[in-house]
Amino acid sequence: MATVSFDKATRIYPGQEKPAVDALDIEIEDGEFLVLVGPSGCGKSTSLRMLAGLEDVNAGAIRIGERDVTHLPPKDRDIAMVFQNYALYPHMTVADNMGFALKIAGVPKAEIRQKVEEAAKILDLTEYLDRKPKALSGGQRQRVAMGRAIVREPQVFLMDEPLSNLDAKLRVSTRTQIASLQRRLGITTVYVTHDQVEAMTMGDRVAVLKDGLLQQIDTPRNMYDRPANLFVAGFIGSPAMNLVEVPIADGGVKFGNSVVPVDRDALSATTDKTVTVGVRPEHFDVATDSDQGLAITVNVVEELGADAYVYGTAKVGGDDAKDLVVRVNGRDVPEKGSTLNVVPRSGETHVFSTSTGERLSD
Ligand SMILES: Nc1ncnc2c1ncn2[C@@H]1O[C@H](COP(=O)(O)OP(=O)(O)OP(=O)(O)O)[C@@H](O)[C@H]1O
Ligand SMILES: [Mg+2]
């Protein structure tokens, strides 16, 4: 087991000017499950491949434990990688697929068998060891790919969207299995996904990337409660946080007919005339009075049973109507076309600089 550090690691692909990954700085603890998340093309796979030794590092360094591995070939890094296209060998049995890397490394047959059986037990694959991959379900194949990584007992696991071939239901159950397996084995893991729900449910910490730049690295809780900038605020959470540009008023910001109190320091930190206020859908209270707060015209109500999401429009700051999402009690949903008055709950608003996107409130 080992720590992993990206020390201002940069990758510029040949012929490109802009780095695909720009001075990435992350310290991963021994045994930690770190998730790299971000939109397509933000540099997740490139970061992982740099750590694996499959991609050159043009500046900075990468360390595994005490070792500087920046220029070591993949085979000397003591890592095991699970890819999206886990490509099992179709002509080999599950047992042979799982033991293949050990066989290449010249490990004695009996020892391979023992390690494969141990891994199969952990992964609930014992009864499938003699089958060929085509006679397995998608989830079982995915577990064989995990087994291939486990038998090597590496210092670090690297996983690049390993669940994206599975259907939605299987993905949910498999992500729980992988997370609990990782905790049991205690092997430092770097996991790549573009799915923020996967990131938030699996990671000890989550690192959000955009355009090759690290935006924030934090626990899922902190990431949700205190997003560092507008990008993270909009990316983490589903439905997304409502983000509206509002004028600064005396003692706070003007939100429809209410002034929402906002930390003075937050407002004095900007020279802009407006700030961007973020409110999560679950952080609105329905007002009892129709001239209170913000009047939302209800366009669509999405009923989920316990809760319902109201999709509507409102004039928040200026004259332009703005789309908003509000979570309401599932037993008390407004009619389509009606008006719903809501007030952002105090202490649950996020304030960002409109010009820089940086968080202003604490
Ligand atoms: N071999 C390459 N040569 C040139 N540019 C590349 C190469 N591989 C990736 N890129 C570019 O580098 C950037 C980061 O790519 P990367 O594959 O790391 O993104 P990603 O975050 O994994 O995206 P996805 O979620 O779509 O897998 C992208 O703009 C991509 O076009
Ligand atoms: Mg990728």
PDB file of N, CA and C in Angstrom, residues 276-313:
ATOM      1  N   THR A 276     -23.499  36.258  -7.862  1.00  0.00           N
ATOM      2  CA  THR A 276     -24.295  35.109  -8.270  1.00  0.00           C
ATOM      3  C   THR A 276     -24.594  34.287  -7.026  1.00  0.00           C
ATOM      4  N   VAL A 277     -25.870  34.134  -6.760  1.00  0.00           N
ATOM      5  CA  VAL A 277     -26.292  33.406  -5.570  1.00  0.00           C
ATOM      6  C   VAL A 277     -26.735  32.010  -5.977  1.00  0.00           C
ATOM      7  N   GLY A 278     -26.297  31.029  -5.204  1.00  0.00           N
ATOM      8  CA  GLY A 278     -26.671  29.639  -5.459  1.00  0.00           C
ATOM      9  C   GLY A 278     -27.574  29.128  -4.356  1.00  0.00           C
ATOM     10  N   VAL A 279     -28.662  28.462  -4.763  1.00  0.00           N
ATOM     11  CA  VAL A 279     -29.563  27.830  -3.794  1.00  0.00           C
ATOM     12  C   VAL A 279     -29.892  26.442  -4.324  1.00  0.00           C
ATOM     13  N   ARG A 280     -29.648  25.427  -3.527  1.00  0.00           N
ATOM     14  CA  ARG A 280     -29.997  24.069  -3.959  1.00  0.00           C
ATOM     15  C   ARG A 280     -31.523  23.897  -3.935  1.00  0.00           C
ATOM     16  N   PRO A 281     -32.045  23.006  -4.814  1.00  0.00           N
ATOM     17  CA  PRO A 281     -33.510  22.843  -4.911  1.00  0.00           C
ATOM     18  C   PRO A 281     -34.170  22.536  -3.568  1.00  0.00           C
ATOM     19  N   GLU A 282     -33.438  21.854  -2.661  1.00  0.00           N
ATOM     20  CA  GLU A 282     -34.049  21.486  -1.378  1.00  0.00           C
ATOM     21  C   GLU A 282     -33.941  22.595  -0.337  1.00  0.00           C
ATOM     22  N   HIS A 283     -33.348  23.712  -0.695  1.00  0.00           N
ATOM     23  CA  HIS A 283     -33.138  24.782   0.283  1.00  0.00           C
ATOM     24  C   HIS A 283     -34.048  25.993   0.103  1.00  0.00           C
ATOM     25  N   PHE A 284     -35.201  25.751  -0.510  1.00  0.00           N
ATOM     26  CA  PHE A 284     -36.231  26.792  -0.559  1.00  0.00           C
ATOM     27  C   PHE A 284     -37.344  26.412   0.403  1.00  0.00           C
ATOM     28  N   ASP A 285     -37.896  27.413   1.103  1.00  0.00           N
ATOM     29  CA  ASP A 285     -39.111  27.178   1.877  1.00  0.00           C
ATOM     30  C   ASP A 285     -40.275  27.801   1.129  1.00  0.00           C
ATOM     31  N   VAL A 286     -41.403  27.100   1.139  1.00  0.00           N
ATOM     32  CA  VAL A 286     -42.586  27.644   0.481  1.00  0.00           C
ATOM     33  C   VAL A 286     -43.163  28.730   1.389  1.00  0.00           C
ATOM     34  N   ALA A 287     -43.377  29.925   0.809  1.00  0.00           N
ATOM     35  CA  ALA A 287     -43.873  31.047   1.605  1.00  0.00           C
ATOM     36  C   ALA A 287     -45.374  30.925   1.784  1.00  0.00           C
ATOM     37  N   THR A 288     -45.863  31.403   2.922  1.00  0.00           N
ATOM     38  CA  THR A 288     -47.299  31.320   3.192  1.00  0.00           C
ATOM     39  C   THR A 288     -48.007  32.504   2.551  1.00  0.00           C
ATOM     40  N   ASP A 289     -47.260  33.592   2.404  1.00  0.00           N
ATOM     41  CA  ASP A 289     -47.822  34.847   1.916  1.00  0.00           C
ATOM     42  C   ASP A 289     -47.473  35.026   0.441  1.00  0.00           C
ATOM     43  N   SER A 290     -48.451  35.448  -0.377  1.00  0.00           N
ATOM     44  CA  SER A 290     -48.196  35.501  -1.813  1.00  0.00           C
ATOM     45  C   SER A 290     -47.378  36.724  -2.239  1.00  0.00           C
ATOM     46  N   ASP A 291     -47.141  37.704  -1.301  1.00  0.00           N
ATOM     47  CA  ASP A 291     -46.244  38.783  -1.725  1.00  0.00           C
ATOM     48  C   ASP A 291     -44.841  38.612  -1.139  1.00  0.00           C
ATOM     49  N   GLN A 292     -44.601  37.442  -0.572  1.00  0.00           N
ATOM     50  CA  GLN A 292     -43.310  37.144   0.023  1.00  0.00           C
ATOM     51  C   GLN A 292     -42.397  36.451  -0.976  1.00  0.00           C
ATOM     52  N   GLY A 293     -41.108  36.722  -0.853  1.00  0.00           N
ATOM     53  CA  GLY A 293     -40.101  35.950  -1.581  1.00  0.00           C
ATOM     54  C   GLY A 293     -40.220  36.057  -3.082  1.00  0.00           C
ATOM     55  N   LEU A 294     -40.077  34.903  -3.698  1.00  0.00           N
ATOM     56  CA  LEU A 294     -39.944  34.843  -5.131  1.00  0.00           C
ATOM     57  C   LEU A 294     -41.165  34.122  -5.700  1.00  0.00           C
ATOM     58  N   ALA A 295     -41.815  34.745  -6.679  1.00  0.00           N
ATOM     59  CA  ALA A 295     -42.994  34.113  -7.277  1.00  0.00           C
ATOM     60  C   ALA A 295     -42.561  33.272  -8.477  1.00  0.00           C
ATOM     61  N   ILE A 296     -42.756  31.999  -8.349  1.00  0.00           N
ATOM     62  CA  ILE A 296     -42.353  31.093  -9.427  1.00  0.00           C
ATOM     63  C   ILE A 296     -43.582  30.600 -10.183  1.00  0.00           C
ATOM     64  N   THR A 297     -43.561  30.733 -11.490  1.00  0.00           N
ATOM     65  CA  THR A 297     -44.628  30.168 -12.303  1.00  0.00           C
ATOM     66  C   THR A 297     -44.283  28.701 -12.577  1.00  0.00           C
ATOM     67  N   VAL A 298     -45.174  27.831 -12.159  1.00  0.00           N
ATOM     68  CA  VAL A 298     -44.895  26.396 -12.230  1.00  0.00           C
ATOM     69  C   VAL A 298     -45.096  25.883 -13.658  1.00  0.00           C
ATOM     70  N   ASN A 299     -44.049  25.325 -14.257  1.00  0.00           N
ATOM     71  CA  ASN A 299     -44.164  24.772 -15.609  1.00  0.00           C
ATOM     72  C   ASN A 299     -44.346  23.265 -15.610  1.00  0.00           C
ATOM     73  N   VAL A 300     -43.530  22.587 -14.824  1.00  0.00           N
ATOM     74  CA  VAL A 300     -43.566  21.128 -14.789  1.00  0.00           C
ATOM     75  C   VAL A 300     -43.385  20.682 -13.348  1.00  0.00           C
ATOM     76  N   VAL A 301     -44.119  19.639 -12.948  1.00  0.00           N
ATOM     77  CA  VAL A 301     -43.892  19.044 -11.632  1.00  0.00           C
ATOM     78  C   VAL A 301     -43.467  17.599 -11.842  1.00  0.00           C
ATOM     79  N   GLU A 302     -42.300  17.259 -11.300  1.00  0.00           N
ATOM     80  CA  GLU A 302     -41.793  15.898 -11.433  1.00  0.00           C
ATOM     81  C   GLU A 302     -42.018  15.208 -10.096  1.00  0.00           C
ATOM     82  N   GLU A 303     -42.933  14.270 -10.054  1.00  0.00           N
ATOM     83  CA  GLU A 303     -43.251  13.617  -8.782  1.00  0.00           C
ATOM     84  C   GLU A 303     -42.402  12.375  -8.601  1.00  0.00           C
ATOM     85  N   LEU A 304     -41.698  12.306  -7.458  1.00  0.00           N
ATOM     86  CA  LEU A 304     -40.829  11.159  -7.203  1.00  0.00           C
ATOM     87  C   LEU A 304     -41.345  10.317  -6.046  1.00  0.00           C
ATOM     88  N   GLY A 305     -42.534  10.600  -5.558  1.00  0.00           N
ATOM     89  CA  GLY A 305     -43.045   9.869  -4.398  1.00  0.00           C
ATOM     90  C   GLY A 305     -42.866  10.708  -3.153  1.00  0.00           C
ATOM     91  N   ALA A 306     -41.731  10.508  -2.471  1.00  0.00           N
ATOM     92  CA  ALA A 306     -41.486  11.258  -1.235  1.00  0.00           C
ATOM     93  C   ALA A 306     -41.397  12.758  -1.502  1.00  0.00           C
ATOM     94  N   ASP A 307     -40.696  13.101  -2.580  1.00  0.00           N
ATOM     95  CA  ASP A 307     -40.517  14.512  -2.940  1.00  0.00           C
ATOM     96  C   ASP A 307     -41.081  14.762  -4.325  1.00  0.00           C
ATOM     97  N   ALA A 308     -41.141  16.040  -4.653  1.00  0.00           N
ATOM     98  CA  ALA A 308     -41.439  16.408  -6.034  1.00  0.00           C
ATOM     99  C   ALA A 308     -40.541  17.582  -6.388  1.00  0.00           C
ATOM    100  N   TYR A 309     -40.122  17.644  -7.648  1.00  0.00           N
ATOM    101  CA  TYR A 309     -39.364  18.797  -8.113  1.00  0.00           C
ATOM    102  C   TYR A 309     -40.261  19.674  -8.966  1.00  0.00           C
ATOM    103  N   VAL A 310     -40.282  20.943  -8.613  1.00  0.00           N
ATOM    104  CA  VAL A 310     -41.060  21.911  -9.362  1.00  0.00           C
ATOM    105  C   VAL A 310     -40.104  22.654 -10.284  1.00  0.00           C
ATOM    106  N   TYR A 311     -40.374  22.589 -11.585  1.00  0.00           N
ATOM    107  CA  TYR A 311     -39.581  23.336 -12.556  1.00  0.00           C
ATOM    108  C   TYR A 311     -40.402  24.537 -12.979  1.00  0.00           C
ATOM    109  N   GLY A 312     -39.858  25.727 -12.763  1.00  0.00           N
ATOM    110  CA  GLY A 312     -40.623  26.919 -13.088  1.00  0.00           C
ATOM    111  C   GLY A 312     -39.730  28.064 -13.501  1.00  0.00           C
ATOM    112  N   THR A 313     -40.363  29.218 -13.704  1.00  0.00           N
ATOM    113  CA  THR A 313     -39.594  30.409 -14.046  1.00  0.00           C
ATOM    114  C   THR A 313     -39.989  31.538 -13.100  1.00  0.00           C
TER     115      THR A 313
END
